[in-house]
Short mmCIF file of C-alpha atoms in Angstrom, two decimals:
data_model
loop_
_atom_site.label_atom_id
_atom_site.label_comp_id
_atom_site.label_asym_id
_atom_site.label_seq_id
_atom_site.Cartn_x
_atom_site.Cartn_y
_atom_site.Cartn_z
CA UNK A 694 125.81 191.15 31.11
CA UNK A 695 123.12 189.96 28.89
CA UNK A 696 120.80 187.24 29.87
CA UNK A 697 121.83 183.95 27.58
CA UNK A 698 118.32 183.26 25.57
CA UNK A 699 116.64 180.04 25.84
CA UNK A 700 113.83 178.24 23.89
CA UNK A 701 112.06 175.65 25.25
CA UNK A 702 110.68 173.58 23.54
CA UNK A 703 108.59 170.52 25.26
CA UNK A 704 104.83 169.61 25.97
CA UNK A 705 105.09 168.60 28.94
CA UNK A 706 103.89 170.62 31.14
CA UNK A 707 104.69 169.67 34.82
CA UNK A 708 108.33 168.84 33.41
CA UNK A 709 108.30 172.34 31.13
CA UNK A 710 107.30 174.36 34.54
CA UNK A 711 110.24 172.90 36.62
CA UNK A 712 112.53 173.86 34.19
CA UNK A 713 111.34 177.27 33.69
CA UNK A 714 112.08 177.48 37.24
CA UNK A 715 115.60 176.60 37.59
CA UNK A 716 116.74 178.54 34.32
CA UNK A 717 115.09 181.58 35.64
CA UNK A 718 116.61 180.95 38.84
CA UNK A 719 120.20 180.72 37.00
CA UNK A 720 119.48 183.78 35.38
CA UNK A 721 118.42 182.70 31.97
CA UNK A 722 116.04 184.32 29.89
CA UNK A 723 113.63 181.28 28.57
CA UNK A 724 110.64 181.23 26.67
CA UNK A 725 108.46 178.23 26.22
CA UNK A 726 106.25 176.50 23.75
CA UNK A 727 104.65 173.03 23.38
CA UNK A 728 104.04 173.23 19.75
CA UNK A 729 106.83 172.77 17.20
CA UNK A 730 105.41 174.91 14.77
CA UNK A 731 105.51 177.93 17.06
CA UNK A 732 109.13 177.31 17.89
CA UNK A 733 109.95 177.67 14.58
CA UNK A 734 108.27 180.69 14.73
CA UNK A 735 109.50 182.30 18.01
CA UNK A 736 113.26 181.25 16.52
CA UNK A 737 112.20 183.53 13.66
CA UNK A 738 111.63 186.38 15.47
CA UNK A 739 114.35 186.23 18.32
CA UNK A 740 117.40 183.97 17.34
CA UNK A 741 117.69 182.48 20.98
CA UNK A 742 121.38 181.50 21.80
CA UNK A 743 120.32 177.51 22.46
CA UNK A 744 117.18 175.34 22.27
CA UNK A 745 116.08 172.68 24.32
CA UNK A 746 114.07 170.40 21.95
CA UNK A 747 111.82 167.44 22.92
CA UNK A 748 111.25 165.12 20.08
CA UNK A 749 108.06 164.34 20.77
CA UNK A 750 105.77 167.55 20.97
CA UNK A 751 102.92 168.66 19.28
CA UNK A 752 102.52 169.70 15.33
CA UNK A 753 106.10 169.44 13.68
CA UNK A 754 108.07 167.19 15.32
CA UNK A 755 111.22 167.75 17.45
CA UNK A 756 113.44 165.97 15.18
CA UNK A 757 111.80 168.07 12.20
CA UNK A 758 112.36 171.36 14.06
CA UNK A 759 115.88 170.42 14.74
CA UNK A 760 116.58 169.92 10.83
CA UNK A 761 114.84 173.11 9.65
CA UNK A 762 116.52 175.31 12.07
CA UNK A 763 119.88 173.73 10.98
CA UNK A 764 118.48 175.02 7.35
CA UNK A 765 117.92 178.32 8.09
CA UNK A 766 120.84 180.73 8.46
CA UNK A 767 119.96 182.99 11.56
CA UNK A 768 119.73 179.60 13.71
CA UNK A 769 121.98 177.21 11.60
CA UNK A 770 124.82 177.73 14.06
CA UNK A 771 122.23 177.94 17.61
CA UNK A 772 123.26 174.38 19.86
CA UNK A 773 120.27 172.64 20.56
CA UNK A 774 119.96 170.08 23.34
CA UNK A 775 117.30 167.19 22.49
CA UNK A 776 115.08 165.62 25.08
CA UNK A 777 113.54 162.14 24.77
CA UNK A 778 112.49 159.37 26.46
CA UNK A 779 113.55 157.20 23.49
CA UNK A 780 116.85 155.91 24.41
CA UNK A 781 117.83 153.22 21.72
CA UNK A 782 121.52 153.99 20.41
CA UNK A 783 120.18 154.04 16.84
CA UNK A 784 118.04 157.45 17.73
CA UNK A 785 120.32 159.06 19.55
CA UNK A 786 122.72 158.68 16.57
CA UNK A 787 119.07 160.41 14.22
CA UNK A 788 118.68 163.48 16.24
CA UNK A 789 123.05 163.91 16.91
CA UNK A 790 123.18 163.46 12.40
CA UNK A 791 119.85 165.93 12.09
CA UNK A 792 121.56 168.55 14.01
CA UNK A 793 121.62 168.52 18.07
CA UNK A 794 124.55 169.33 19.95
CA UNK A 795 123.23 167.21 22.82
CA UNK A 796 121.24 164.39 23.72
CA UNK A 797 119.42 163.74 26.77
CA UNK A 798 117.25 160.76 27.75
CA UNK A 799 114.25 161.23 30.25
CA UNK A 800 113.96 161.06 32.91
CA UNK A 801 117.16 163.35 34.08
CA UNK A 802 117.48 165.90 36.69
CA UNK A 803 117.22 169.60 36.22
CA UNK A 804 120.85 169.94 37.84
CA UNK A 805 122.14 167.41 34.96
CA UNK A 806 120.50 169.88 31.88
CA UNK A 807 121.95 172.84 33.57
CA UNK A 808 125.48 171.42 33.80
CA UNK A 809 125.26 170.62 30.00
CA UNK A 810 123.62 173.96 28.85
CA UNK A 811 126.47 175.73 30.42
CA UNK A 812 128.81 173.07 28.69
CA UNK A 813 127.15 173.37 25.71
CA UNK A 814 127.63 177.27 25.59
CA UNK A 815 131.16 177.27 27.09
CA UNK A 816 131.94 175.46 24.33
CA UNK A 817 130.02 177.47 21.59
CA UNK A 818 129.62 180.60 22.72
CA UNK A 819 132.22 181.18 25.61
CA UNK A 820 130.86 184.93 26.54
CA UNK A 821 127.78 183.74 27.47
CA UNK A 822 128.73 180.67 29.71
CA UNK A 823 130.86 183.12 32.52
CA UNK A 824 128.06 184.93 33.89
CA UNK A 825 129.55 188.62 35.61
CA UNK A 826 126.51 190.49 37.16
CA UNK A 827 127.53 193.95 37.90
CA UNK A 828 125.58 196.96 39.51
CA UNK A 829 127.26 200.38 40.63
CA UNK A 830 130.83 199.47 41.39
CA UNK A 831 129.79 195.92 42.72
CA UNK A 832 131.15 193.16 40.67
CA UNK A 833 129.84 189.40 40.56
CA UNK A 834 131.20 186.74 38.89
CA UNK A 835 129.02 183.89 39.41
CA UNK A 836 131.26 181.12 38.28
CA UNK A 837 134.30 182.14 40.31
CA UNK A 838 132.08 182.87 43.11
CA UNK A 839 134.02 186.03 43.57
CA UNK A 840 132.59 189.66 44.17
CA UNK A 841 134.18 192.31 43.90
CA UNK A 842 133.32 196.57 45.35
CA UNK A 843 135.33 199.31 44.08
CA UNK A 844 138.10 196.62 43.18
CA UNK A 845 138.27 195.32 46.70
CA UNK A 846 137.40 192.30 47.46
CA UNK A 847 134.13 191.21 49.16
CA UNK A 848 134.10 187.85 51.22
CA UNK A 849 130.51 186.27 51.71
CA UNK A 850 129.09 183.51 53.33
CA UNK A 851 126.90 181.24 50.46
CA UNK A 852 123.52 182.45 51.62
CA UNK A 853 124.79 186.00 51.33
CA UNK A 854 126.38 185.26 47.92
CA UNK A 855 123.18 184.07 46.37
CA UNK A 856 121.00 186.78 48.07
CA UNK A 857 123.00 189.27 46.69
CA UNK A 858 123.09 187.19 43.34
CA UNK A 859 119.18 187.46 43.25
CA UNK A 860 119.05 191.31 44.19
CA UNK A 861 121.87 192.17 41.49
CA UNK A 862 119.85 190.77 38.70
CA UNK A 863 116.79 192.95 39.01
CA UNK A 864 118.47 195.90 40.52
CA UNK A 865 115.72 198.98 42.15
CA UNK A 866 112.87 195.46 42.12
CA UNK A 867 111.62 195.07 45.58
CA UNK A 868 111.35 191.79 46.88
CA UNK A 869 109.33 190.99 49.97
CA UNK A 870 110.81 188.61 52.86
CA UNK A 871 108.68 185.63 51.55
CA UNK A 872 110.09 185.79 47.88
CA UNK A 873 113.19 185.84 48.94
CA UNK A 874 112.95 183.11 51.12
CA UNK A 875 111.49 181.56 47.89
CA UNK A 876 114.18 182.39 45.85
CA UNK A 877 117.73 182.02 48.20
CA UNK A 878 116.12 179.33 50.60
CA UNK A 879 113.48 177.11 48.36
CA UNK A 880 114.42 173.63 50.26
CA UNK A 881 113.87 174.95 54.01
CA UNK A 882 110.26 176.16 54.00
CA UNK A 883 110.47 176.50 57.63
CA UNK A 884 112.90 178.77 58.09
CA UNK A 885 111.02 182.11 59.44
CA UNK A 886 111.26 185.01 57.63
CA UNK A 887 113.45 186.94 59.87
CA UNK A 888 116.18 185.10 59.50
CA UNK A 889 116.20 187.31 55.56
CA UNK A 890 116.94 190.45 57.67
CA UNK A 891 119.71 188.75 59.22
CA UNK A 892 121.16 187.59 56.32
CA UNK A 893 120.66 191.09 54.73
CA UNK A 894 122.25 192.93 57.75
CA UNK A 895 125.49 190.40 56.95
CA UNK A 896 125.61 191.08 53.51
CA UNK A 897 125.03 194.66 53.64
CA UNK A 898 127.93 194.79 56.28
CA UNK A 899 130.39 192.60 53.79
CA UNK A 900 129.51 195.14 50.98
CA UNK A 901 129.72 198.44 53.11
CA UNK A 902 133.41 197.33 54.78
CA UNK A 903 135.03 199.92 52.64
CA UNK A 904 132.90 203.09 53.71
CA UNK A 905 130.88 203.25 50.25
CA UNK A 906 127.39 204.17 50.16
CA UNK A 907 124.72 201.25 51.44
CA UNK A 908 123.15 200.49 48.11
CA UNK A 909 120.84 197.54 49.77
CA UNK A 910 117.42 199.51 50.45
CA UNK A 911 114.99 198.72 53.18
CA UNK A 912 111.16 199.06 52.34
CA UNK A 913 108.75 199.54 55.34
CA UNK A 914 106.26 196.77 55.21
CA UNK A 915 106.99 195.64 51.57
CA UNK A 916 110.88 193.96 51.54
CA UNK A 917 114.83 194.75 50.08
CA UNK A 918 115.81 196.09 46.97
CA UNK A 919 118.92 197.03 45.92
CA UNK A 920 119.50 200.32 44.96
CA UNK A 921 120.69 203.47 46.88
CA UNK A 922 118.73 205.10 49.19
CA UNK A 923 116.40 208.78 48.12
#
């Protein structure tokens, strides 16, 4: 399934980073400017399927990008989601009349814009909010938390559901112990890095129960990747 597009939109930078982070991490495809003038532009060349639009940013402002991408027809229809630290009722009512779908007031957790860009695009654009991930005859639906192998059904544990979540989205990529202790384990820095290869021996048992082919490949020295062995 495609990748829902993102633009980004904000000047900060520590706050523009930790986002970047978490979208990617949910599988989002987000680019990123500080500059209003350039999102205009980057919405010109790739109609993204929602912005996230600080008001305050540099050259055009957020509230002015909001209005002329309501003008245009290839992003009159996109949701946008504002950010702002201005919280009065009487802009929040401005940037809902210019245009936005959404309105969020800094500061607000990363967990709390994820839950309304999925909201946002269940609502809009339904196809893009159920995210299947699919490789070979392996299934995942990410919402249901369900995964599927040749039709029958696969029962994980969490860690082994988003291990195999993080391999299935860059299938035949290998990823070294340490990134994926990054990626499926980023709050428990000391966990040691053998306790990936048990988690991969579980999941690659869970997957294999029906006799098909072990598509979860072993490097030598460099990591896991999943595709099927030469």
């Amino acid at each position: 399934m495609t990748k829902p597009a993102l633009l980004l939109v904000e000047d900060d930078r520590a706050l523009a980073d930790l986002l970047m982070w978490h979208f990617d991490r949910e599988g989002y495809d987000i680019v990123r400017t500080a500059d209003g003038d350039e999102a205009l532009l980057l919405a010109e060349e790739r109609t993204p399927d929602l912005v996230i639009l600080d008001w305050m940013i540099e050259g055009v402002s957020g509230i002015e990008v909001c209005r002329r991408l309501r003008r245009r027809p290839n992003t009159a229809h996109v949701p946008i989601i504002m950010l702002t630290a201005r919280g009065e009722e009487s802009d929040r009512i401005r940037g809902l009349q210019t245009g936005a779908d959404d309105y969020v007031t800094k500061p607000f957790s990363p967990r709390e814009l994820l839950a309304r860009v999925g909201a946002v695009l269940r609502r809009v654009r339904p196809a893009l909010a159920g995210e299947v991930l699919a490789y070979g005859d392996i299934e995942m639906d990410v919402d249901a938390h369900r995964v599927r192998r040749a039709g029958r059904s696969v029962q994980l544990g969490p860690t082994e559901f988003r291990l195999l979540r993080h391999l299935i989205q860059s299938p035949g990529r290998v990823f070294s112990r340490a990134q994926l202790l990054d990626a499926v384990w980023p709050r428990d820095r000391d966990i040691d890095a053998r306790t990936v290869d048990v988690h991969v021996r579980r999941l690659r048992k869970a997957l294999n129960e029906g006799g098909q082919e072990d598509v979860v490949r072993t490097v030598r020295s460099a990591g896991y990747s999943l595709d099927a062995e030469d």
